[in-house]
mmCIF file of C-alpha atoms in Angstrom:
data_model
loop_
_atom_site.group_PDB
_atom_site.id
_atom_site.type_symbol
_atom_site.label_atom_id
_atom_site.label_comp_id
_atom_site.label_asym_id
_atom_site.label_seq_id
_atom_site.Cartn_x
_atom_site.Cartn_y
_atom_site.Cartn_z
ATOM 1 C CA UNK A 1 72.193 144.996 59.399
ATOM 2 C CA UNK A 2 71.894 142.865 62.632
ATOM 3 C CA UNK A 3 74.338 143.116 65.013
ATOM 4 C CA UNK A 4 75.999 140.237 67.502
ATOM 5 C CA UNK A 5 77.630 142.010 70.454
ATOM 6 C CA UNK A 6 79.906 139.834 72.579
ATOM 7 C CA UNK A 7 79.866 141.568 75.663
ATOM 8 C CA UNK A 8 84.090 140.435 76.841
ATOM 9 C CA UNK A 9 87.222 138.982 75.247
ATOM 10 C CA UNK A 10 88.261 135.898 76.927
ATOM 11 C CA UNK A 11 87.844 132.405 77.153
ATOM 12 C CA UNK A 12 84.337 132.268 75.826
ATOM 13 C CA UNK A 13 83.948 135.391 73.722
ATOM 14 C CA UNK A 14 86.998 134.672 71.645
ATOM 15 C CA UNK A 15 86.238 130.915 70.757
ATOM 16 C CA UNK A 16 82.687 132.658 69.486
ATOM 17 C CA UNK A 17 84.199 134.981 67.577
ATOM 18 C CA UNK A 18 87.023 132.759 65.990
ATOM 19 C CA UNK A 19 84.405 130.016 65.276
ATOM 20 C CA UNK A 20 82.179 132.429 63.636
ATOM 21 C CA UNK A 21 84.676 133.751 61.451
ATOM 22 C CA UNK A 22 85.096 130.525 60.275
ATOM 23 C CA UNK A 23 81.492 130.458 59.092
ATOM 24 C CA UNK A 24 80.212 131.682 56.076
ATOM 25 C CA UNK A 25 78.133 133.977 57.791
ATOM 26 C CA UNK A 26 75.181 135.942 56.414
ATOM 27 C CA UNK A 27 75.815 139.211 54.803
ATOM 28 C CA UNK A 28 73.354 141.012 57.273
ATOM 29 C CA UNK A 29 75.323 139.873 59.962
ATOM 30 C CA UNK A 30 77.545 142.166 61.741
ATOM 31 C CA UNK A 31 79.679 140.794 64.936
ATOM 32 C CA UNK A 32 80.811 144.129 67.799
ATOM 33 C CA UNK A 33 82.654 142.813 70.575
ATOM 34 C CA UNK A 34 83.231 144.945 73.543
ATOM 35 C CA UNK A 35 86.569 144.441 75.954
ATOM 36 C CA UNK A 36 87.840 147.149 78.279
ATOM 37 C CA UNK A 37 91.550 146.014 76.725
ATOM 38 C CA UNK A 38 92.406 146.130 73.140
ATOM 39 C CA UNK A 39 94.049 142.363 73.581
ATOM 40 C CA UNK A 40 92.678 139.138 74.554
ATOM 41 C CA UNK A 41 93.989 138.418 78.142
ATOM 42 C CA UNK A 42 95.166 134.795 79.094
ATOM 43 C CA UNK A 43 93.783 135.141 82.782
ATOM 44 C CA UNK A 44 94.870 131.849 83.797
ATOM 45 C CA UNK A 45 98.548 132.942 83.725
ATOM 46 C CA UNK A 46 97.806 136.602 85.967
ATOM 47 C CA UNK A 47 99.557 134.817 88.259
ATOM 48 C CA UNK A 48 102.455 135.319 86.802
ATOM 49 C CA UNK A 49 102.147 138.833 86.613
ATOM 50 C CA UNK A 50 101.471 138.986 89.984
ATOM 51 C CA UNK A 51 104.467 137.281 90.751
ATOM 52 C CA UNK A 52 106.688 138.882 88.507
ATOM 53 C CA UNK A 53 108.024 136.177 86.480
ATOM 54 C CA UNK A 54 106.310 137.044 82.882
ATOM 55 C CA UNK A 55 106.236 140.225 81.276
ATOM 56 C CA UNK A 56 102.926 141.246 79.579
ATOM 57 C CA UNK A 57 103.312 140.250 76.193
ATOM 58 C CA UNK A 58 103.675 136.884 77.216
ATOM 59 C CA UNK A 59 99.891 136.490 78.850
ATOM 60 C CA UNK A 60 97.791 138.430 75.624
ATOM 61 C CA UNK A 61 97.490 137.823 72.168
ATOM 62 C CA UNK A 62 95.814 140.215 69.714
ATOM 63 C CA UNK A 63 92.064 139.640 68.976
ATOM 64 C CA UNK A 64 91.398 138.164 65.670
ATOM 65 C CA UNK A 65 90.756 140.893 62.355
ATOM 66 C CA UNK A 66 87.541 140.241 59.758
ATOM 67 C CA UNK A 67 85.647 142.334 57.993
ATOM 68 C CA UNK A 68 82.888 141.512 59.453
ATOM 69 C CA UNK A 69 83.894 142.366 62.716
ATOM 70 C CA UNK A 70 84.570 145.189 64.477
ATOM 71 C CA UNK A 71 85.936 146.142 68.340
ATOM 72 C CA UNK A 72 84.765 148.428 70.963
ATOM 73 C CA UNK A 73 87.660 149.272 73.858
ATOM 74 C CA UNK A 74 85.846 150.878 77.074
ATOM 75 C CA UNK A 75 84.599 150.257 80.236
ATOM 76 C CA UNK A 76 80.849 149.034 79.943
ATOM 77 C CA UNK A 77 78.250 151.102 82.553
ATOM 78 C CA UNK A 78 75.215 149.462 81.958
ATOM 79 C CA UNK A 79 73.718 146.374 79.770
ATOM 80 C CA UNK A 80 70.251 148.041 78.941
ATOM 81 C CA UNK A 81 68.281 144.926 77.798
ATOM 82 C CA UNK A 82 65.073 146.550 77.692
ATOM 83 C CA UNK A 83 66.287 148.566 75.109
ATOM 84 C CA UNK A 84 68.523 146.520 73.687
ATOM 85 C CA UNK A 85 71.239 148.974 74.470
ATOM 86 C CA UNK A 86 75.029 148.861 75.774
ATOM 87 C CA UNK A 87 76.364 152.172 77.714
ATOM 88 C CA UNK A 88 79.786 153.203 78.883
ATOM 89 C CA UNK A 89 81.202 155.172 81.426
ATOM 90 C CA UNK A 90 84.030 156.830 78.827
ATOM 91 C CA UNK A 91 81.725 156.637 75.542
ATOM 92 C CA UNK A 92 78.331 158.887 75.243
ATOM 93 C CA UNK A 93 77.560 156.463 72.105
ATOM 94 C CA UNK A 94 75.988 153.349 72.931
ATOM 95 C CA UNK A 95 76.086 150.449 70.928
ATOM 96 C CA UNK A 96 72.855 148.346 69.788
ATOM 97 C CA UNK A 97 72.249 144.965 69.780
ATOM 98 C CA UNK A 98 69.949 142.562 67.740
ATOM 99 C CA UNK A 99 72.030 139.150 69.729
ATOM 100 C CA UNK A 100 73.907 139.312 72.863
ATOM 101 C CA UNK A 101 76.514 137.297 74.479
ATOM 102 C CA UNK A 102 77.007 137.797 77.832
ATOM 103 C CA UNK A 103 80.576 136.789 78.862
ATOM 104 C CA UNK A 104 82.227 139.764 81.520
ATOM 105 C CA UNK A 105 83.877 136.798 83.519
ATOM 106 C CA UNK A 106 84.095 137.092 86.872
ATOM 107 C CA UNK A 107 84.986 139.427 90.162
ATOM 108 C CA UNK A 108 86.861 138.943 93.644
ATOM 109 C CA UNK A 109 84.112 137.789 96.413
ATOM 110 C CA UNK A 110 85.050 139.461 99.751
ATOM 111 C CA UNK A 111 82.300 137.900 101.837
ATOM 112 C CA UNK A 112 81.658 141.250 103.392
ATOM 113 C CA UNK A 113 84.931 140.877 105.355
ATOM 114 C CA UNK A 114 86.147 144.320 106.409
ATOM 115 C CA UNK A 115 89.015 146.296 105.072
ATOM 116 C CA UNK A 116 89.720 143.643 102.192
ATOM 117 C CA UNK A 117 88.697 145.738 98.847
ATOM 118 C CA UNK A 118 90.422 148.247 100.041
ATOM 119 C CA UNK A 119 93.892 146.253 101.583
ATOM 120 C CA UNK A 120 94.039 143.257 99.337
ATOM 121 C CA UNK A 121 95.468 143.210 95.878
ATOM 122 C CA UNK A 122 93.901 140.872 93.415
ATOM 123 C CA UNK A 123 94.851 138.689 90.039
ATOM 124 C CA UNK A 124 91.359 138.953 88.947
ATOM 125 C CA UNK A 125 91.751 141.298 85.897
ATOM 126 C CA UNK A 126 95.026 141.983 83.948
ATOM 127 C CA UNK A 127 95.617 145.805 85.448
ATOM 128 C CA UNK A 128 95.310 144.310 88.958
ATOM 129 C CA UNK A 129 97.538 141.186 88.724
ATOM 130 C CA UNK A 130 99.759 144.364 87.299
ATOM 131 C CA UNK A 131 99.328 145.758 90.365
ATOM 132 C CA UNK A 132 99.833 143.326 92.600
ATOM 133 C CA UNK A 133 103.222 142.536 90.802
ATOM 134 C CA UNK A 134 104.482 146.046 91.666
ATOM 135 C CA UNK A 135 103.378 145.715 94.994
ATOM 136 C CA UNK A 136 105.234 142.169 95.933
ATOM 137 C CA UNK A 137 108.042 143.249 93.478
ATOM 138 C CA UNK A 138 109.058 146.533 95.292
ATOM 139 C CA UNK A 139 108.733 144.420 98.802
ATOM 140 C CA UNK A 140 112.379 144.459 100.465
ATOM 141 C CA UNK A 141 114.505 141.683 101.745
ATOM 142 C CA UNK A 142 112.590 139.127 103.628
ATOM 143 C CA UNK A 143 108.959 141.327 103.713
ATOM 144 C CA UNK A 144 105.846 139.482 104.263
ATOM 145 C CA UNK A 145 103.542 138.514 101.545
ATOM 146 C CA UNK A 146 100.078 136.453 102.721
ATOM 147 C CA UNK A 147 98.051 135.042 100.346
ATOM 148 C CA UNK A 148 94.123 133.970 101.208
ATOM 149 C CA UNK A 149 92.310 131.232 100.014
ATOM 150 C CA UNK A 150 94.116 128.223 98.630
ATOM 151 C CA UNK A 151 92.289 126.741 95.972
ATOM 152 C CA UNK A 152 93.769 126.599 92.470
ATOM 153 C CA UNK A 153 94.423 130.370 92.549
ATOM 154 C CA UNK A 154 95.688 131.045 95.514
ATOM 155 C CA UNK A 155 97.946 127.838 95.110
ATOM 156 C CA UNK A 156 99.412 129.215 91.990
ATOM 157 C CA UNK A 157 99.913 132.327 93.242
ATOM 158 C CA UNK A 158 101.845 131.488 96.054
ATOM 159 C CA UNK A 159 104.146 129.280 94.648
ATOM 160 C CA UNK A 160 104.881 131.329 91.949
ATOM 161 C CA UNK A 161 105.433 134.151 94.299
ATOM 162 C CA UNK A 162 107.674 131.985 96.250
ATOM 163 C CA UNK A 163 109.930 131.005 93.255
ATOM 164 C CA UNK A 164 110.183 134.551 91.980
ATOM 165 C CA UNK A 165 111.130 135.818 95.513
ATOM 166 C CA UNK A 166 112.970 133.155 97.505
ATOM 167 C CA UNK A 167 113.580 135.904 100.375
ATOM 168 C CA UNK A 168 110.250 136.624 101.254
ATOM 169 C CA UNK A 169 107.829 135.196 104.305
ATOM 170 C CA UNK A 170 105.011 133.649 102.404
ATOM 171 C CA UNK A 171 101.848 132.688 104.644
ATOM 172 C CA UNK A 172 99.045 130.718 102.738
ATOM 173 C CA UNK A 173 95.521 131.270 104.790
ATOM 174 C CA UNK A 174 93.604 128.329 103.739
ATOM 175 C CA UNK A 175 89.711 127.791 105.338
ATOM 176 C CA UNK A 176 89.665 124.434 105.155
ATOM 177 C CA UNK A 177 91.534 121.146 106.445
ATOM 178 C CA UNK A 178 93.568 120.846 103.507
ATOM 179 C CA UNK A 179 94.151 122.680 100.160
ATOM 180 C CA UNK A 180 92.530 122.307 96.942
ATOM 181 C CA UNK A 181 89.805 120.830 98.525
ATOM 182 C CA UNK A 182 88.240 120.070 95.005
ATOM 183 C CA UNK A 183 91.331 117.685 94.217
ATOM 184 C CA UNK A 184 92.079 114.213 96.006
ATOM 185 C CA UNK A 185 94.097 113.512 98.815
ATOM 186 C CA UNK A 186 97.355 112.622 96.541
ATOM 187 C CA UNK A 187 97.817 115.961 95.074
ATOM 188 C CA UNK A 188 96.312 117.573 98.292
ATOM 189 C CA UNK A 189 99.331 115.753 99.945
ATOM 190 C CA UNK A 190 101.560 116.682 97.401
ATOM 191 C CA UNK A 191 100.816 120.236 97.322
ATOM 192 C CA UNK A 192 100.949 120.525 101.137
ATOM 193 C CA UNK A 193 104.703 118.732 101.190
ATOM 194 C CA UNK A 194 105.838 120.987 98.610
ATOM 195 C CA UNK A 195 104.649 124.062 100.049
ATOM 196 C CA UNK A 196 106.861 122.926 103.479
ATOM 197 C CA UNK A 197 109.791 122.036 101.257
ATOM 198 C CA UNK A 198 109.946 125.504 100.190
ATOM 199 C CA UNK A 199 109.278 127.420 103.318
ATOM 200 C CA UNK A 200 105.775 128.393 102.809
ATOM 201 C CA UNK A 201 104.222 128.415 105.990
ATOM 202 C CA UNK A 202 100.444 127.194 105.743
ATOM 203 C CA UNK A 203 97.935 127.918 108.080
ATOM 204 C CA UNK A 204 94.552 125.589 108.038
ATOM 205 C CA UNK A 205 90.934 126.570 109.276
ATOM 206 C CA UNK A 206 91.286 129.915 108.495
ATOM 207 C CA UNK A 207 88.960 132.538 109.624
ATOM 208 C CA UNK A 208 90.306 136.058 108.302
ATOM 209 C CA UNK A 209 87.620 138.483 110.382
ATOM 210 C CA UNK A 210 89.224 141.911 108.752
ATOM 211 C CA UNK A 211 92.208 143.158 106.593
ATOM 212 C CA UNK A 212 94.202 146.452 107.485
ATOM 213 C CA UNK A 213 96.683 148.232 105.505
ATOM 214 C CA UNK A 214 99.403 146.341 107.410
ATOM 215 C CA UNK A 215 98.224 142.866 108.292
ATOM 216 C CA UNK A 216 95.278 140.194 108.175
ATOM 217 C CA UNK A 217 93.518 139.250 111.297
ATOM 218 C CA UNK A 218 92.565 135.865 111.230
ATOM 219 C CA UNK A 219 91.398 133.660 114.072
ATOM 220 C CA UNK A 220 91.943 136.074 116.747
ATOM 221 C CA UNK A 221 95.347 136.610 115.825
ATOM 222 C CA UNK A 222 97.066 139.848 113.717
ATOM 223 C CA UNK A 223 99.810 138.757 111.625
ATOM 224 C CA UNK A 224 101.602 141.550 110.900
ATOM 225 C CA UNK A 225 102.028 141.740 106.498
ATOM 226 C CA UNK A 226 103.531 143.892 104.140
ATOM 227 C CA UNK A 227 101.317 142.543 101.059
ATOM 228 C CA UNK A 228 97.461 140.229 101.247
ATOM 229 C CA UNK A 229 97.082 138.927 97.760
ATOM 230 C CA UNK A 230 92.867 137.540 97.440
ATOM 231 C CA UNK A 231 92.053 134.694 96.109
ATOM 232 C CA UNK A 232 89.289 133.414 98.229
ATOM 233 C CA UNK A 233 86.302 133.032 95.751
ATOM 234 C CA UNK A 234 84.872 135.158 93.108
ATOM 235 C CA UNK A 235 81.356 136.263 91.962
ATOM 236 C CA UNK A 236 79.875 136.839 88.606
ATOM 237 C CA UNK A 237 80.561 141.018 87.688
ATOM 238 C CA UNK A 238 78.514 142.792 88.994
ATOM 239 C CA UNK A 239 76.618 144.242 85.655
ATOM 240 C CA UNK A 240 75.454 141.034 85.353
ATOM 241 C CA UNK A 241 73.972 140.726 89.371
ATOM 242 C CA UNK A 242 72.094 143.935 88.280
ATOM 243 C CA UNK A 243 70.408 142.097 85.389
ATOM 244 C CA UNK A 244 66.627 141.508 86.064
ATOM 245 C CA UNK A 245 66.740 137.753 84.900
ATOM 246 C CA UNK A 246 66.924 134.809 86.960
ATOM 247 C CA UNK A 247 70.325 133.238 88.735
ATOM 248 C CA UNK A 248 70.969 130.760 90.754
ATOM 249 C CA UNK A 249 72.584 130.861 94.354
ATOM 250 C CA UNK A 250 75.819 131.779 93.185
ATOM 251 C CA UNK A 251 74.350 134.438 91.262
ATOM 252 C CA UNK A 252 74.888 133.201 88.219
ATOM 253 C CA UNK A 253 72.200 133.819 85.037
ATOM 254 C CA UNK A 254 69.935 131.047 84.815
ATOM 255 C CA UNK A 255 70.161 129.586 80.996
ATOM 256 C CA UNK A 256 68.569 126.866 79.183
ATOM 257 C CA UNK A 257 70.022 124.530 76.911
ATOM 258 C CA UNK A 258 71.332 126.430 74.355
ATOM 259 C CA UNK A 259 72.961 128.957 76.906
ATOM 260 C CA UNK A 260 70.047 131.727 76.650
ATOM 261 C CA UNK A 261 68.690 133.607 78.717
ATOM 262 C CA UNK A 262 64.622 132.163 79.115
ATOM 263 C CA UNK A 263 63.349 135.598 79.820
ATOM 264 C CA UNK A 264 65.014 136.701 76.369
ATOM 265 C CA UNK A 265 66.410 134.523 74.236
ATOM 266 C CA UNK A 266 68.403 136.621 71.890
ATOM 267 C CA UNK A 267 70.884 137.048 74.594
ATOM 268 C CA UNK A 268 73.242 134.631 75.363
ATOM 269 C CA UNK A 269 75.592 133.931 78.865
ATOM 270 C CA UNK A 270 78.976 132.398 78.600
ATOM 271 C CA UNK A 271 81.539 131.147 81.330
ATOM 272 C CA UNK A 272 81.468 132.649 84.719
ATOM 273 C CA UNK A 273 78.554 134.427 83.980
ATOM 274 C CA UNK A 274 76.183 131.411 83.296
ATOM 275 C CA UNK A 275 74.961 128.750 85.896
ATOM 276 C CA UNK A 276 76.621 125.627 85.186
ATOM 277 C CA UNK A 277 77.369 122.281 86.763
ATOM 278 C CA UNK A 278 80.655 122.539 86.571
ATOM 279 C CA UNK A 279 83.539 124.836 88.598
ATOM 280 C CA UNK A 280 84.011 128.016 86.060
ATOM 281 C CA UNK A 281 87.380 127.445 84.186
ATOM 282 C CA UNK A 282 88.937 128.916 81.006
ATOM 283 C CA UNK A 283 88.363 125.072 79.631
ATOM 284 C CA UNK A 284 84.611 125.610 80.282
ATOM 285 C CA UNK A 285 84.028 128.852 79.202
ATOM 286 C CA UNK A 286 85.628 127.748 75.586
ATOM 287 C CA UNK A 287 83.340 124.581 75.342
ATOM 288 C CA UNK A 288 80.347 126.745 76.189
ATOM 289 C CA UNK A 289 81.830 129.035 73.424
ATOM 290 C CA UNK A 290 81.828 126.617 70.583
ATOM 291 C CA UNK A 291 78.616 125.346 71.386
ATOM 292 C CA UNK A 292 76.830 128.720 71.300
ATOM 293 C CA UNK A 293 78.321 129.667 68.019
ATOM 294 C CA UNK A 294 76.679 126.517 66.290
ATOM 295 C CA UNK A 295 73.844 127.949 67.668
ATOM 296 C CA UNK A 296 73.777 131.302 66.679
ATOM 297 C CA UNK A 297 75.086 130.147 63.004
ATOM 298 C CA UNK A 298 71.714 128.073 62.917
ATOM 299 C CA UNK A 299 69.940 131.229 63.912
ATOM 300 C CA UNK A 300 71.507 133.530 61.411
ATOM 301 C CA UNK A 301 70.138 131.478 58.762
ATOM 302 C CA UNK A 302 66.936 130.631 60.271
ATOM 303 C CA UNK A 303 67.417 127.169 61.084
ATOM 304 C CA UNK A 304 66.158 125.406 63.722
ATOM 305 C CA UNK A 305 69.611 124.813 66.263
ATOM 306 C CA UNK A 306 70.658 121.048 66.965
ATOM 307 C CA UNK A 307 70.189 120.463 70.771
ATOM 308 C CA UNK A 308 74.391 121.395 71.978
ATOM 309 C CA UNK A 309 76.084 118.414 72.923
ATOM 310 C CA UNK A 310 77.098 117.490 76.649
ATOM 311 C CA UNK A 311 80.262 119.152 78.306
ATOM 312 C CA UNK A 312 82.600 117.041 78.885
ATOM 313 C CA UNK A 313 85.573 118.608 80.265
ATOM 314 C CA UNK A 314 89.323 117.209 80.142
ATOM 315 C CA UNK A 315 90.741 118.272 83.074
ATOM 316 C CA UNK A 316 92.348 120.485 85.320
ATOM 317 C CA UNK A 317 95.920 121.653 85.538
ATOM 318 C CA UNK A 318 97.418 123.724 88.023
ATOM 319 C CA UNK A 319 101.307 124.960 88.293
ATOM 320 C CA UNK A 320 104.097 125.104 91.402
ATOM 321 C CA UNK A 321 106.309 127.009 89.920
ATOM 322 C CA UNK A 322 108.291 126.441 86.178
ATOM 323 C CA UNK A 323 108.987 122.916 86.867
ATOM 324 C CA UNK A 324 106.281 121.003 88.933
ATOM 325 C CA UNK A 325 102.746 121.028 88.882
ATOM 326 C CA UNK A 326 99.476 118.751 89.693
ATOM 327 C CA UNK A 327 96.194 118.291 88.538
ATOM 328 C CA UNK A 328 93.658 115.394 86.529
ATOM 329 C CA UNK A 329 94.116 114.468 83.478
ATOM 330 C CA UNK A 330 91.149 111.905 81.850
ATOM 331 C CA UNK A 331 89.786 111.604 85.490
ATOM 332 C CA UNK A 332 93.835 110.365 86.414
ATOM 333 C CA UNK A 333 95.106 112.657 89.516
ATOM 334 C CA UNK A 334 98.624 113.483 88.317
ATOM 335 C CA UNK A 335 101.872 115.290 89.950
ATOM 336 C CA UNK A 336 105.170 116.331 89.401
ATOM 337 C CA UNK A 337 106.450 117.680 86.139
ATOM 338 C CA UNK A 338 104.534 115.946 83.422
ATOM 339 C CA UNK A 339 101.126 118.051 84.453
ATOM 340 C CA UNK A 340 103.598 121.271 84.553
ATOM 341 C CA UNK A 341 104.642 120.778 81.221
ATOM 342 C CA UNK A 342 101.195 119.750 80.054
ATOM 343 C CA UNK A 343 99.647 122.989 80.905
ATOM 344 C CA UNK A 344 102.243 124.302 78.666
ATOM 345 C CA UNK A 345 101.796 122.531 76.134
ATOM 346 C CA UNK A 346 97.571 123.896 76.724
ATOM 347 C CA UNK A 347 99.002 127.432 77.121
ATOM 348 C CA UNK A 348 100.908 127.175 73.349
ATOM 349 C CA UNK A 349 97.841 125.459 72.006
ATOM 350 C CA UNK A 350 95.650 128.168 72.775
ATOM 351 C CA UNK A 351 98.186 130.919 71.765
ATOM 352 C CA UNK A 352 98.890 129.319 68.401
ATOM 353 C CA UNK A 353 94.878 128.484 68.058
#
């Protein structure tokens, strides 16, 4: 029996594993896949949970059942690929692999700034968006709550945080001249007017030198702060930095065309994990995942794989609050509530997918 491992449960892993299953797949085929939670997570929406304003059933869906696959729930230690080995820090069994699909998402990047692991709260994995919720829901009346970075994240966060809690001081610290610096100047504008509408004070060219328990020093200037949410940038996990294969600057693994890894092509990278063109996004990670699947079907059966088509993304969506939001759709900047209501019509998609 050969046996796929799919090293995480989001975006990526789970189109694999749903497109598989829809395979007739060989019978010496067996597919393991490995997720510290025993539920898919919908990480675009940990905002939310951060925020306070959806419970936890609402942002994960149970993984898929077939008899042909099988689920491991622990926290990985090490991705042996020498041996073809996976270890755990809670599990003395390790689990084998014949394939590999590499797809552990993504970490918070602190830039080496001082005091933020340890003073920031994040809404990079579902038990710390958990966190962060009790933290900015036990704040009292009118506490501070600053938020750093202010791309799509940070964005999201802070509105959402600012809808939930309408009696809070919200400060967005954004390092550049405007946010979302990766969208044009209409929903930059738009974004930026809504933010003052709603009492969100934002603070441009920021320059946060450390974090303490009790504030964020940025600029030469100590704002006092009850809660520092981060959202400024992320890096691949860091069992995947401590692979000996070859990444790019953001290190990211290096893949070829159909997503492997050169140096050993029976393992396979998906979404954050894998150097790409394009910004990382759940929309990404799934149209890597459906292309590696018809890849590794081919392979099961000892065909020769057709070359994956191009990526060629849709959009990008992005929410302020329940009833506005902003983002491109088919290259189209768009704003206001018809991009707020598209994303969830995207969000029931997926869950009913």
């Amino acid at each position: 029996m050969k046996n796929l491992v799919i090293l995480g449960g989001g975006y990526g892993g789970l189109r694999i594993v749903v497109s598989l299953m829809e395979q007739n797949l060989p019978d010496d085929i067996h597919i393991t896949v490995i997720d510290r939670n025993p539920y898919h997570s919908i990480k675009t929406e940990f905002y939310t949970i951060a925020a306070g304003t959806s419970a936890d059933k609402d942002v994960r869906m149970e993984f898929p059942t077939h008899e042909k696959v099988s689920y491991v729930y622990a926290e990985i230690k090490e991705i042996d690929t020498e041996n073809e080995q996976i270890h755990f820090h809670d599990r003395t069994e390790s689990v084998p692999f014949n394939y590999l699909v590499i797809g552990l998402g993504c970490e918070d990047d602190y830039h080496g700034i001082e005091g933020a692991p340890e003073f920031t709260e994040s809404v990079q994995t579902f038990g710390a968006a958990r966190r962060a919720g009790m933290a900015i829901g036990n704040l009292k009346a009118y506490g501070k709550a600053t938020i750093v970075g202010a791309g799509l994240s940070g964005i999201e966060v802070a509105s959402e945080i600012r809808e939930s809690r309408p009696d809070l001081n919200i400060r967005l610290l954004d390092r550049g001249a405007s946010v979302l610096k990766a969208f044009d100047k209409k929903v930059q504008n738009y974004v930026e007017n809504w933010f003052t509408q709603k009492d969100v004070e934002v603070l441009h060219h920021a320059n946060v030198e450390y974090v303490e328990k009790d504030g964020v020093c940025n600029n030469g200037i100590c704002y006092v702060n009850d809660v520092t949410v981060w959202t400024a940038g992320v890096r691949p996990n860091h069992l995947v930095r401590a692979l000996p294969f070859e990444k790019d600057r953001q290190e990211k693994l290096t893949v070829n065309e159909y997503f492997q890894v050169p140096e050993q092509q029976n393992i396979y990278v998906v979404g954050d994990c894998a150097s790409s063109e394009h910004s990382p996004s759940g929309q990404l990670a799934g149209e890597q995942g459906e292309r590696i699947a018809a890849v590794l079907t081919s392979v099961f059966r000892g065909e020769e794989p057709n070359k994956p088509k191009e990526i060629k993304l849709k959009g990008t969506l992005g929410s302020l609050g329940s009833s506005e939001g902003f983002g491109e759709m088919m290259t189209r900047s768009v704003t206001g509530y018809l991009p707020r209501l598209a994303k969830s019509g995207v969000l029931w998609l997926n869950k009913r997918h």
